[in-house]
PDB file of C-alpha atoms in Angstrom:
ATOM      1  CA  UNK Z 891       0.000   0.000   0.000  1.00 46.00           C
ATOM      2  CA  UNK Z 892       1.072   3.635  -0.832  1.00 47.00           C
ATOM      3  CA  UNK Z 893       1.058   6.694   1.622  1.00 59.00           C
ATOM      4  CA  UNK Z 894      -2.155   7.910  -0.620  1.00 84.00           C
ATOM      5  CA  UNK Z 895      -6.156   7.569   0.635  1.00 94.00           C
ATOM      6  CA  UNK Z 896      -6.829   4.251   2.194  1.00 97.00           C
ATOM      7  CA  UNK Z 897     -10.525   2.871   0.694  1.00 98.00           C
ATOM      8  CA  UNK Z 898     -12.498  -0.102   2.147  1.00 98.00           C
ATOM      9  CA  UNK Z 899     -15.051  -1.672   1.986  1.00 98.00           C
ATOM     10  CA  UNK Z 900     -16.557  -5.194   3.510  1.00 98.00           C
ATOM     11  CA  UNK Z 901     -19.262  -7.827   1.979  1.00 98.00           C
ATOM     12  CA  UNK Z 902     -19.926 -10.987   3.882  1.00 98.00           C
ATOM     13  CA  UNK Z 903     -21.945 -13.575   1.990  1.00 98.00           C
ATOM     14  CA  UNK Z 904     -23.960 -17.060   3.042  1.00 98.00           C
ATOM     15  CA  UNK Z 905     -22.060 -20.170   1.796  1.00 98.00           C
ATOM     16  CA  UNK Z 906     -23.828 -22.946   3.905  1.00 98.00           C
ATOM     17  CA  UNK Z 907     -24.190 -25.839   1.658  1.00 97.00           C
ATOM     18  CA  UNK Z 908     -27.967 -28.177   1.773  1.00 95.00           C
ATOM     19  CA  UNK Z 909     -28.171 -30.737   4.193  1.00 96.00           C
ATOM     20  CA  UNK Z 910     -26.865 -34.207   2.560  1.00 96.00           C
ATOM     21  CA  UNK Z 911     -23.606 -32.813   1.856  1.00 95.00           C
ATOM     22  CA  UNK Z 912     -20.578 -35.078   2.850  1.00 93.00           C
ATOM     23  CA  UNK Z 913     -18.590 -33.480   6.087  1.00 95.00           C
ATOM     24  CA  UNK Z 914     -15.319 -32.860   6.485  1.00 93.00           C
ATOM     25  CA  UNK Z 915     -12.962 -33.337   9.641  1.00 91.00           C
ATOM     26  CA  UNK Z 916     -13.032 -36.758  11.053  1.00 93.00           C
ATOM     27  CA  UNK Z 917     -12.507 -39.784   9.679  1.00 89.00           C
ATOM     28  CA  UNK Z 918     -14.730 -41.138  12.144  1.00 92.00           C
ATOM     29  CA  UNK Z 919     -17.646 -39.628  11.148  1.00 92.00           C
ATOM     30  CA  UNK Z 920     -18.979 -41.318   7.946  1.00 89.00           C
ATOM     31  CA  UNK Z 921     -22.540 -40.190   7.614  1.00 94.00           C
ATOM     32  CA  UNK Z 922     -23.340 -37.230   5.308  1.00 95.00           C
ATOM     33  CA  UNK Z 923     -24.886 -34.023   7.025  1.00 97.00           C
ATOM     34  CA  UNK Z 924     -28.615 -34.269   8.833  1.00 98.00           C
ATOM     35  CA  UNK Z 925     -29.024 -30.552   8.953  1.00 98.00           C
ATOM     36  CA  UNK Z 926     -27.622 -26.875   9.789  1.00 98.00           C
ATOM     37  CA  UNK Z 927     -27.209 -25.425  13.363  1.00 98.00           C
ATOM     38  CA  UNK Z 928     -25.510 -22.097  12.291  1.00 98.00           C
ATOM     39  CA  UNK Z 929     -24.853 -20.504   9.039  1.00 98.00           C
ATOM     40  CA  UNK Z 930     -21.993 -20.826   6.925  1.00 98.00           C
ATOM     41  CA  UNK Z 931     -20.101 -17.446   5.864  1.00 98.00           C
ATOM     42  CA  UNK Z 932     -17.412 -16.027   3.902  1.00 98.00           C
ATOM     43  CA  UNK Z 933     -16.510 -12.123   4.108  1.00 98.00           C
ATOM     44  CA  UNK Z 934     -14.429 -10.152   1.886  1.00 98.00           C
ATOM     45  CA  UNK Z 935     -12.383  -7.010   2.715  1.00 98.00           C
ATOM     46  CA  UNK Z 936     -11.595  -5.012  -0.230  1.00 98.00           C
ATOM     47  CA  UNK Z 937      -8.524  -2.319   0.500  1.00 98.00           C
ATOM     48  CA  UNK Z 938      -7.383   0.157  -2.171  1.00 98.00           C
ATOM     49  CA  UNK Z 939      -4.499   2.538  -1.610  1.00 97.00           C
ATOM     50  CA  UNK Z 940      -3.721   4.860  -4.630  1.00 95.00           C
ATOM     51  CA  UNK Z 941      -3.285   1.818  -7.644  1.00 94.00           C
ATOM     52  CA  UNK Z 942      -2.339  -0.751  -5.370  1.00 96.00           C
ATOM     53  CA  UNK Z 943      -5.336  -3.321  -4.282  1.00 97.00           C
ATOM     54  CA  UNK Z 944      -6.265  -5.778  -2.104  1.00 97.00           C
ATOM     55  CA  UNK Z 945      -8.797  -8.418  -1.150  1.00 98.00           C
ATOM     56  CA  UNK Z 946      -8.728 -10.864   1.896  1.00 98.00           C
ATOM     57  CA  UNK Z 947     -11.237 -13.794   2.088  1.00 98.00           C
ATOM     58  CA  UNK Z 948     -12.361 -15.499   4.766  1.00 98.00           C
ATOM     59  CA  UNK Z 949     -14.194 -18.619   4.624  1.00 98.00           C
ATOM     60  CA  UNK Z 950     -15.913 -20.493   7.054  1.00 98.00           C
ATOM     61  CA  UNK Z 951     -14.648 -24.296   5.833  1.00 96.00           C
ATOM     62  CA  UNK Z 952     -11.680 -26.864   6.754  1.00 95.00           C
ATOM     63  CA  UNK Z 953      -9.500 -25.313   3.980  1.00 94.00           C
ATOM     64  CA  UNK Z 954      -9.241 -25.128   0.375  1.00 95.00           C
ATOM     65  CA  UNK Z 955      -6.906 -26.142  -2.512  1.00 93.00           C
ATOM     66  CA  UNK Z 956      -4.834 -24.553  -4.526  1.00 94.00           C
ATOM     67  CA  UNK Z 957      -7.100 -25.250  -7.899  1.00 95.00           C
ATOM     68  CA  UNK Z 958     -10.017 -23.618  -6.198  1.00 96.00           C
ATOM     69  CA  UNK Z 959      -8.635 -20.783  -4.757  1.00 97.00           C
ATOM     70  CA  UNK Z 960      -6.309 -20.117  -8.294  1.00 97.00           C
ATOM     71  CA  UNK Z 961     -10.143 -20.011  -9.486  1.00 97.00           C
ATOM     72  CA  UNK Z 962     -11.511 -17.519  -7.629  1.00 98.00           C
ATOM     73  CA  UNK Z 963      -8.064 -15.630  -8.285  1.00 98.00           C
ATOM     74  CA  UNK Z 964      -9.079 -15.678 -11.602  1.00 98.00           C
ATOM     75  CA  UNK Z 965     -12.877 -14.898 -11.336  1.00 98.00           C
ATOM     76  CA  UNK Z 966     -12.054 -11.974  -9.304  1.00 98.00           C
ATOM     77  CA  UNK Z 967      -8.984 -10.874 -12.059  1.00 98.00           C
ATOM     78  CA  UNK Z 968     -11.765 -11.119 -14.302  1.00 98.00           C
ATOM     79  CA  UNK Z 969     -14.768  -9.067 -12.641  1.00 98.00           C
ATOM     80  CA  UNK Z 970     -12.479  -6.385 -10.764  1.00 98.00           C
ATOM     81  CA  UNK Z 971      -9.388  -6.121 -12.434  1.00 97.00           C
ATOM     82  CA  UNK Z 972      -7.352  -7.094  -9.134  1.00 97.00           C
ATOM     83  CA  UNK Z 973      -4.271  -8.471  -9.854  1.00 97.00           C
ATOM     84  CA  UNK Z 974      -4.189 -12.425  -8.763  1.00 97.00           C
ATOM     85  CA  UNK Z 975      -1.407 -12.354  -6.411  1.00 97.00           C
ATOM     86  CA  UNK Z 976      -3.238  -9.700  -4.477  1.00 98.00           C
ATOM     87  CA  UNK Z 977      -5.756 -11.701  -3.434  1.00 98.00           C
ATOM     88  CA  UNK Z 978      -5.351 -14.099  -0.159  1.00 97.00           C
ATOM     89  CA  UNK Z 979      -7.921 -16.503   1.001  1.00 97.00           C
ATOM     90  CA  UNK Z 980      -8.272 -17.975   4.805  1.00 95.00           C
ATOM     91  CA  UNK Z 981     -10.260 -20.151   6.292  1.00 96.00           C
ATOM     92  CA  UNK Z 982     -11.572 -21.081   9.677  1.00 97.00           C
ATOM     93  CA  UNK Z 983     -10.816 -24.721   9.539  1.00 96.00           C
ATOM     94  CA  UNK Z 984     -14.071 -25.901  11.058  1.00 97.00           C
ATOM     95  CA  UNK Z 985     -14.159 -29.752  11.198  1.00 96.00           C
ATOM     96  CA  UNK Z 986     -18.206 -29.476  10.947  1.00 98.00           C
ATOM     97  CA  UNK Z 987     -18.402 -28.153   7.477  1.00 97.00           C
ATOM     98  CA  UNK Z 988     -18.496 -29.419   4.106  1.00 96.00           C
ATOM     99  CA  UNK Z 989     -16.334 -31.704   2.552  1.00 94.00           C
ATOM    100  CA  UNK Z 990     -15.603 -31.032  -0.809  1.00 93.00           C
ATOM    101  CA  UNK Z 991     -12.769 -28.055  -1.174  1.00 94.00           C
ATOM    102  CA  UNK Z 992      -9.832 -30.157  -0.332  1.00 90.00           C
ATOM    103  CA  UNK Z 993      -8.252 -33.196  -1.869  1.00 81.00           C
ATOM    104  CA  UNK Z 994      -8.959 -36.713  -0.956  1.00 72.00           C
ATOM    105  CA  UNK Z 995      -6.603 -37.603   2.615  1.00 68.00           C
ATOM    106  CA  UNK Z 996      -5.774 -40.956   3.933  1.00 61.00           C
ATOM    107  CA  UNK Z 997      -9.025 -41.551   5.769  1.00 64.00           C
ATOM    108  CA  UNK Z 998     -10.951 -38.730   4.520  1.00 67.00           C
ATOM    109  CA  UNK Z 999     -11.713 -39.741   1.288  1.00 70.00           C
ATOM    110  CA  UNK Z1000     -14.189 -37.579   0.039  1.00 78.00           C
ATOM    111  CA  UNK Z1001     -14.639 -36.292  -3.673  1.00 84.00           C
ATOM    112  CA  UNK Z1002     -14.643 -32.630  -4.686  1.00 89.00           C
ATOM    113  CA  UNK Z1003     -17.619 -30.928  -4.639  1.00 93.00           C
ATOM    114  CA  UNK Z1004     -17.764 -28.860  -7.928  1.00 94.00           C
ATOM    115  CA  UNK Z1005     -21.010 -27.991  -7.493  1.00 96.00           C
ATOM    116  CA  UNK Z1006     -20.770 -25.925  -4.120  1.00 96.00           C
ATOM    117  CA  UNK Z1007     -17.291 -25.024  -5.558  1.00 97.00           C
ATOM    118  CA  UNK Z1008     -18.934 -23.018  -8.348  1.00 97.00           C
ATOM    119  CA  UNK Z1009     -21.832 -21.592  -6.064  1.00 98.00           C
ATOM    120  CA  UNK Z1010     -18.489 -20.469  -3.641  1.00 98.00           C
ATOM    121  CA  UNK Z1011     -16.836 -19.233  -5.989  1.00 98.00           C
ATOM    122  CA  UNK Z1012     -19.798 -17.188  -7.907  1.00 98.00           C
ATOM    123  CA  UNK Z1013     -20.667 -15.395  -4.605  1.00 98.00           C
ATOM    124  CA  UNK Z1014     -17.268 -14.591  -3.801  1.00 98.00           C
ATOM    125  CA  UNK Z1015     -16.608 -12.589  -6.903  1.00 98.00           C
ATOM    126  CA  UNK Z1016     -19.999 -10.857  -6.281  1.00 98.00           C
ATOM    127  CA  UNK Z1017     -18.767  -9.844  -3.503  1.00 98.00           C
ATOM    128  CA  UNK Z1018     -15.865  -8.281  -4.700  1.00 98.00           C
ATOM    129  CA  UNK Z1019     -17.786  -6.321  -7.004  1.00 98.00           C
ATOM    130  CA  UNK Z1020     -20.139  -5.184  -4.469  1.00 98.00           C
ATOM    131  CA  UNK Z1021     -17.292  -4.015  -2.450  1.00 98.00           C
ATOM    132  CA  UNK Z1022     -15.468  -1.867  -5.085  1.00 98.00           C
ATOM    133  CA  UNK Z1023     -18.507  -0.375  -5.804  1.00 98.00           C
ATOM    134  CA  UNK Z1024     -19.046   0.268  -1.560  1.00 98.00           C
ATOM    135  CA  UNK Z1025     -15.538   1.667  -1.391  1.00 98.00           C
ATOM    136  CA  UNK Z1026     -14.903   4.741   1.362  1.00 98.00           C
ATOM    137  CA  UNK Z1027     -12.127   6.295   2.931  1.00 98.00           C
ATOM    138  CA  UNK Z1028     -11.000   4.234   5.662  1.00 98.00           C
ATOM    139  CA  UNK Z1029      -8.194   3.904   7.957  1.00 97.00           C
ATOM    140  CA  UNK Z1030      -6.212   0.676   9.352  1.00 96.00           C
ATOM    141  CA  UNK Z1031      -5.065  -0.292  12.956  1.00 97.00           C
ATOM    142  CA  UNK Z1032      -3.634  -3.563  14.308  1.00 97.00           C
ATOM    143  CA  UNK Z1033      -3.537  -4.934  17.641  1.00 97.00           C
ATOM    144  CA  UNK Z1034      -2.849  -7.986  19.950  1.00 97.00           C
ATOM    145  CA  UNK Z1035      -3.824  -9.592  22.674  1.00 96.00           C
ATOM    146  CA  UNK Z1036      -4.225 -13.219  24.743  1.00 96.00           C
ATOM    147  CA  UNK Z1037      -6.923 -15.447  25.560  1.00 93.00           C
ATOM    148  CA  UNK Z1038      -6.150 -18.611  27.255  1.00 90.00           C
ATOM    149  CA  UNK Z1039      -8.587 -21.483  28.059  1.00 89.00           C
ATOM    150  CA  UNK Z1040      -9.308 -22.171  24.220  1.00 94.00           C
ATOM    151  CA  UNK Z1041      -5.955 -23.874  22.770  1.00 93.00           C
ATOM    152  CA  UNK Z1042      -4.029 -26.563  24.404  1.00 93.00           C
ATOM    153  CA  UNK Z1043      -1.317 -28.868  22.524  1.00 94.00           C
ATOM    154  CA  UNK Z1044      -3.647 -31.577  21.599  1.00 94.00           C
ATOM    155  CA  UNK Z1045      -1.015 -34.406  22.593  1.00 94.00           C
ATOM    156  CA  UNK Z1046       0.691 -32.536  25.562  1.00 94.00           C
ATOM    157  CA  UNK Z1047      -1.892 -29.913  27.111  1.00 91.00           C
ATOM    158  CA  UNK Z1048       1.112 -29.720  30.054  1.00 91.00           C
ATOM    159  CA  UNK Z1049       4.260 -28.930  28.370  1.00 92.00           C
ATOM    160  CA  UNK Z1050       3.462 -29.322  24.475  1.00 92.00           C
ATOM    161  CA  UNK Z1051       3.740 -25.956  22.055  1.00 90.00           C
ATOM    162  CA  UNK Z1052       0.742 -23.959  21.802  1.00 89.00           C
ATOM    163  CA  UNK Z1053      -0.063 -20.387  20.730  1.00 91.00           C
ATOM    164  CA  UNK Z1054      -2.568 -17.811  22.622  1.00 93.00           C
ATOM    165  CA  UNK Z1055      -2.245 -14.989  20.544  1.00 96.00           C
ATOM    166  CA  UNK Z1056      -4.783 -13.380  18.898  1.00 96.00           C
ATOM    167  CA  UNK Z1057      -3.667 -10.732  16.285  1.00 97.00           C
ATOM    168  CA  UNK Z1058      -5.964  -8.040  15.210  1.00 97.00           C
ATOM    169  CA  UNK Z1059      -6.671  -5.976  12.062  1.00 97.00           C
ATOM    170  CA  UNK Z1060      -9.520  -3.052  12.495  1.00 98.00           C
ATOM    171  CA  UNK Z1061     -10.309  -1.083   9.452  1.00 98.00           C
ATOM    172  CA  UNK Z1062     -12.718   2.017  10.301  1.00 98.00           C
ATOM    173  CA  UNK Z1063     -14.665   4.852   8.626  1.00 97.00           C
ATOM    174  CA  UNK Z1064     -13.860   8.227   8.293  1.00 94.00           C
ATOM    175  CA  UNK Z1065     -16.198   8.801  11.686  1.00 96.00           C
ATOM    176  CA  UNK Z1066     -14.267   5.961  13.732  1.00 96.00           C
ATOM    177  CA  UNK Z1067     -16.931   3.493  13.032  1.00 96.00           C
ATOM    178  CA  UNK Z1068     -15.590  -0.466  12.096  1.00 98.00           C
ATOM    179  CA  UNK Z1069     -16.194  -1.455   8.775  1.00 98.00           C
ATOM    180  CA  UNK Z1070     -14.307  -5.025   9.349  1.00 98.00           C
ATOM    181  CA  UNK Z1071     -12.445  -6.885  11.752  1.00 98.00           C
ATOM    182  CA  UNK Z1072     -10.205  -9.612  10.955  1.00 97.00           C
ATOM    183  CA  UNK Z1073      -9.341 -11.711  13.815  1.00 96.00           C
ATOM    184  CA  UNK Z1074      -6.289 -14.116  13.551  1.00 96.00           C
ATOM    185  CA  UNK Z1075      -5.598 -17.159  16.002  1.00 96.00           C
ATOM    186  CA  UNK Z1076      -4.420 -20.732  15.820  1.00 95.00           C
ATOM    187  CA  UNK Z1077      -6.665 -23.285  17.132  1.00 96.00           C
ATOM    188  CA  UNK Z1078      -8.714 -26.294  15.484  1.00 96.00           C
ATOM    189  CA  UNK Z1079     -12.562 -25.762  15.574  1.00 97.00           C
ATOM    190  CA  UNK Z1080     -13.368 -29.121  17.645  1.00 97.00           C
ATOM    191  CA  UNK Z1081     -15.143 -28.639  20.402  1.00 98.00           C
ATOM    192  CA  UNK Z1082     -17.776 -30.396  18.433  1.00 98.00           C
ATOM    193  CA  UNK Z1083     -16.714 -34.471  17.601  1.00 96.00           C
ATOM    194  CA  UNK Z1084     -17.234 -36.682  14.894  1.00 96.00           C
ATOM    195  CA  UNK Z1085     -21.393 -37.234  16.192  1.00 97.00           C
ATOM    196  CA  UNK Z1086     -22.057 -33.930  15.288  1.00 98.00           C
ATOM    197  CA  UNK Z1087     -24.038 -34.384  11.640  1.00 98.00           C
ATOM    198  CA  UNK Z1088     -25.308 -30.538  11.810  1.00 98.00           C
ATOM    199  CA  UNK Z1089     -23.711 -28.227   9.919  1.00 98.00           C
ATOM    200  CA  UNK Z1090     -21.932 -25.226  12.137  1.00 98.00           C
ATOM    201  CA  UNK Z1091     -19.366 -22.221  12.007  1.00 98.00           C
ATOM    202  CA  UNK Z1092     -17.740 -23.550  15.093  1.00 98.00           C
ATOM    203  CA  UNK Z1093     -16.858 -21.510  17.863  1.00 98.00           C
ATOM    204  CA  UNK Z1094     -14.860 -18.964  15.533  1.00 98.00           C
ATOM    205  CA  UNK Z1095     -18.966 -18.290  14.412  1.00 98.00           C
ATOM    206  CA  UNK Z1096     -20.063 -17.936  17.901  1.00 98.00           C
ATOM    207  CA  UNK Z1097     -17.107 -15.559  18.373  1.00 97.00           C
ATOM    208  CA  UNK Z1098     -18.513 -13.319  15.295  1.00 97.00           C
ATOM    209  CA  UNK Z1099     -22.005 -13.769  16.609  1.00 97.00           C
ATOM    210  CA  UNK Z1100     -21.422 -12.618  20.000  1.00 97.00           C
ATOM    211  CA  UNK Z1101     -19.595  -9.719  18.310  1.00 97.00           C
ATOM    212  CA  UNK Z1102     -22.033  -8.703  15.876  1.00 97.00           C
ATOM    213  CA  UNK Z1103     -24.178  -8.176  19.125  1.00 97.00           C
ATOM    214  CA  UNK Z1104     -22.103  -5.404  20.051  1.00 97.00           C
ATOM    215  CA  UNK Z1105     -21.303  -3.867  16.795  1.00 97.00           C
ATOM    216  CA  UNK Z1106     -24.065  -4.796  14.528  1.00 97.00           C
ATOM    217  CA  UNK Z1107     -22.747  -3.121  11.252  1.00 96.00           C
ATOM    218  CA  UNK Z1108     -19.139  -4.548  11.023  1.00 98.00           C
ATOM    219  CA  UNK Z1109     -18.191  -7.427   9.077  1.00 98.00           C
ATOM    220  CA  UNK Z1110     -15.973 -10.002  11.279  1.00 98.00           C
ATOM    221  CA  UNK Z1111     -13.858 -12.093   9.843  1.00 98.00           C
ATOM    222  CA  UNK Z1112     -11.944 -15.331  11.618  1.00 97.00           C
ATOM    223  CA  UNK Z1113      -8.872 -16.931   9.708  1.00 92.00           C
ATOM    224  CA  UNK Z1114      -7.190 -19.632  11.819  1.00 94.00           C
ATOM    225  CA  UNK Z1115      -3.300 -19.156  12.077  1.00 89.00           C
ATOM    226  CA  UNK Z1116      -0.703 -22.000  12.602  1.00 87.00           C
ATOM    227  CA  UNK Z1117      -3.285 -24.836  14.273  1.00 89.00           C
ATOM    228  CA  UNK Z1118      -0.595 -27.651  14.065  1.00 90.00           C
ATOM    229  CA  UNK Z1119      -1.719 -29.671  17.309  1.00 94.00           C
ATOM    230  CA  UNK Z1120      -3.277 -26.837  18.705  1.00 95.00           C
ATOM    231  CA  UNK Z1121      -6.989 -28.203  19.538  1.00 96.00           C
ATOM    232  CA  UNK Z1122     -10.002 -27.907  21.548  1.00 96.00           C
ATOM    233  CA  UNK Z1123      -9.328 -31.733  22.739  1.00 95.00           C
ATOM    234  CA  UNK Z1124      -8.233 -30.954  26.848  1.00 95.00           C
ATOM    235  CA  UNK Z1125     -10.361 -27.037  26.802  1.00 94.00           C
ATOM    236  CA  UNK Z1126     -13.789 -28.332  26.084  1.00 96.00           C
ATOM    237  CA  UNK Z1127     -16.086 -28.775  28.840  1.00 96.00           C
ATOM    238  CA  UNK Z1128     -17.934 -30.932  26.705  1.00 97.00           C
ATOM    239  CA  UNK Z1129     -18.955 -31.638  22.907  1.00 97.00           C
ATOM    240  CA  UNK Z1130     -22.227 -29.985  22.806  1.00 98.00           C
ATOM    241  CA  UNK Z1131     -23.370 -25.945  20.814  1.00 98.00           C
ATOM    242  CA  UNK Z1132     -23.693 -24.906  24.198  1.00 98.00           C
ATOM    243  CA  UNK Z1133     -20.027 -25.539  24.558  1.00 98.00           C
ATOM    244  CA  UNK Z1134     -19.525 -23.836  21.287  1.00 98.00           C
ATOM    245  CA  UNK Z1135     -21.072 -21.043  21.951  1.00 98.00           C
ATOM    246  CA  UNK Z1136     -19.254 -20.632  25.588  1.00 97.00           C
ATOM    247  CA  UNK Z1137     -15.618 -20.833  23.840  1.00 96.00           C
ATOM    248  CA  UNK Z1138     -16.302 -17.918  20.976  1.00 96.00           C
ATOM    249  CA  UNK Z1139     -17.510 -15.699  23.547  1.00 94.00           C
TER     250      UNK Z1139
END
C-alpha cells in the first residue's frame, strides 16, 4: 500500500451448503450431514491505496486447494481487475463443514464438490464487485492480545507448544466506526466431535455472533493461524453448541 487515501469496503456472503452434503474433519464420522445449526459465511475485505489493491477472504470451511482458490483468483482478475497475487484466502478450519474443497486424505476420502465449488466461488466474486462499488475512505489499525482457556497442545496440554495470541486488524470509517475486523488465532474448531451431523461455524462463528451483538454493522472475519496440534481436545467442557457457543464468547 502507498502513503495515498486508504478505501475499504466489507461484503460478507452465506455459503452454507444443503443438508446431505458429505462433512469434512473426522474420519470417524462417515454419515453425510442431517441438517444446519448455524450458518456458513465467507466475508471479503476489499482495500485500495492509490493503484495498489487488495482483497482478503475469509471462509468459514476446513480449507481449500490450490485449484479452487487459483479459481476464484481468476474470477475476481476477471470481474475487478485485481491483480491475482493480491488476493489471499483464509479459512476457519471448522471440522463441521463441508467436505468437498480439499483433496482426498488418507481416511478422509471424500470427492470434490464442484457444485458448491462453483456456487463459492460465484458469490465470492460478487462480492468483490459489491465491495469496489461500496468503497470509502477508511483507515487501518492492528492490535494484539491473549486469551487462554481455548488452545491446548492436543497431545501434551502440560508442556506441548501452543499459541494464545490473537492478532488483530480493524479497518474504520472516516467517523471511527468499524467497517471489518479480521481476527487471527491458531486453534482447530473441535469442540464439536465426529457425532455432530449438523452443519456449524464452530466456535470462531459464535465468536462473530457474539460480536455482531455489540457492533451490529461490522463485518468479522476469523482466519485460523498455525493450528498444528493446537486443539479444543483438553479445553472443552464438553462436545455440545452450548459448549460452542461458551468458547467464541
Amino acid at each position: 500500500m502507498s502513503s495515498k487515501q486508504l478505501l475499504a469496503a466489507a461484503v460478507e456472503v452465506d455459503i452454507t451448503p444443503p443438508a446431505g452434503v458429505n462433512m469434512d474433519g473426522y474420519a470417524a464420522r462417515k454419515q453425510r450431514s442431517l441438517g444446519v445449526h448455524d450458518p456458513l459465511l465467507a466475508q471479503l475485505l476489499f482495500l485500495k491505496s492509490g493503484d495498489s489493491e487488495l482483497a482478503l477472504i475469509s471462509m468459514d470451511c476446513i480449507g481449500v486447494e490450490l485449484e479452487f482458490s487459483q479459481q476464484v483468483r481468476r474470477a475476481i482478475r476477471d470481474a475487478v481487475g485485481m491483480p491475482e497475487q493480491c488476493i489471499l484466502i483464509g479459512c476457519s478450519h471448522t471440522h463441521s463443514g463441508p467436505a468437498g474443497f480439499l483433496p482426498n486424505l488418507i481416511g478422509l476420502e471424500n470427492p470434490a464438490d464442484l457444485d458448491l465449488q462453483r456456487i463459492v466461488k460465484r458469490k465470492l466474486t460478487g462480492a468483490a464487485i459489491q465491495a469496489r462499488e461500496q468503497l470509502q475512505p477508511a483507515k487501518l489499525g492492528i492490535a494484539h492480545g491473549v486469551v487462554k482457556g481455548i488452545g491446548t497442545n492436543r497431545n501434551d496440554p502440560e508442556n506441548g507448544l501452543s499459541d494464545n495470541e490473537v492478532i488483530v486488524i480493524r479497518i474504520d470509517d472516516g467517523a471511527g466506526n468499524p467497517i471489518a475486523v479480521w481476527m487471527n488465532f491458531g486453534c482447530h474448531p473441535t469442540v464439536l466431535g465426529a457425532k455432530n451431523l449438523l452443519i456449524s461455524a464452530e466456535y470462531p462463528g459464535a465468536a462473530r455472533a457474539a460480536l455482531r451483538r455489540i457492533y451490529p454493522e461490522t463485518i468479522f472475519m476469523y482466519a485460523n493461524g498455525a493450528s498444528g496440534d493446537i486443539s479444543t481436545r483438553f479445553s472443552r467442557r464438553s462436545q455440545t453448541f452450548a459448549e460452542v457457543t461458551r468458547t467464541g464468547r
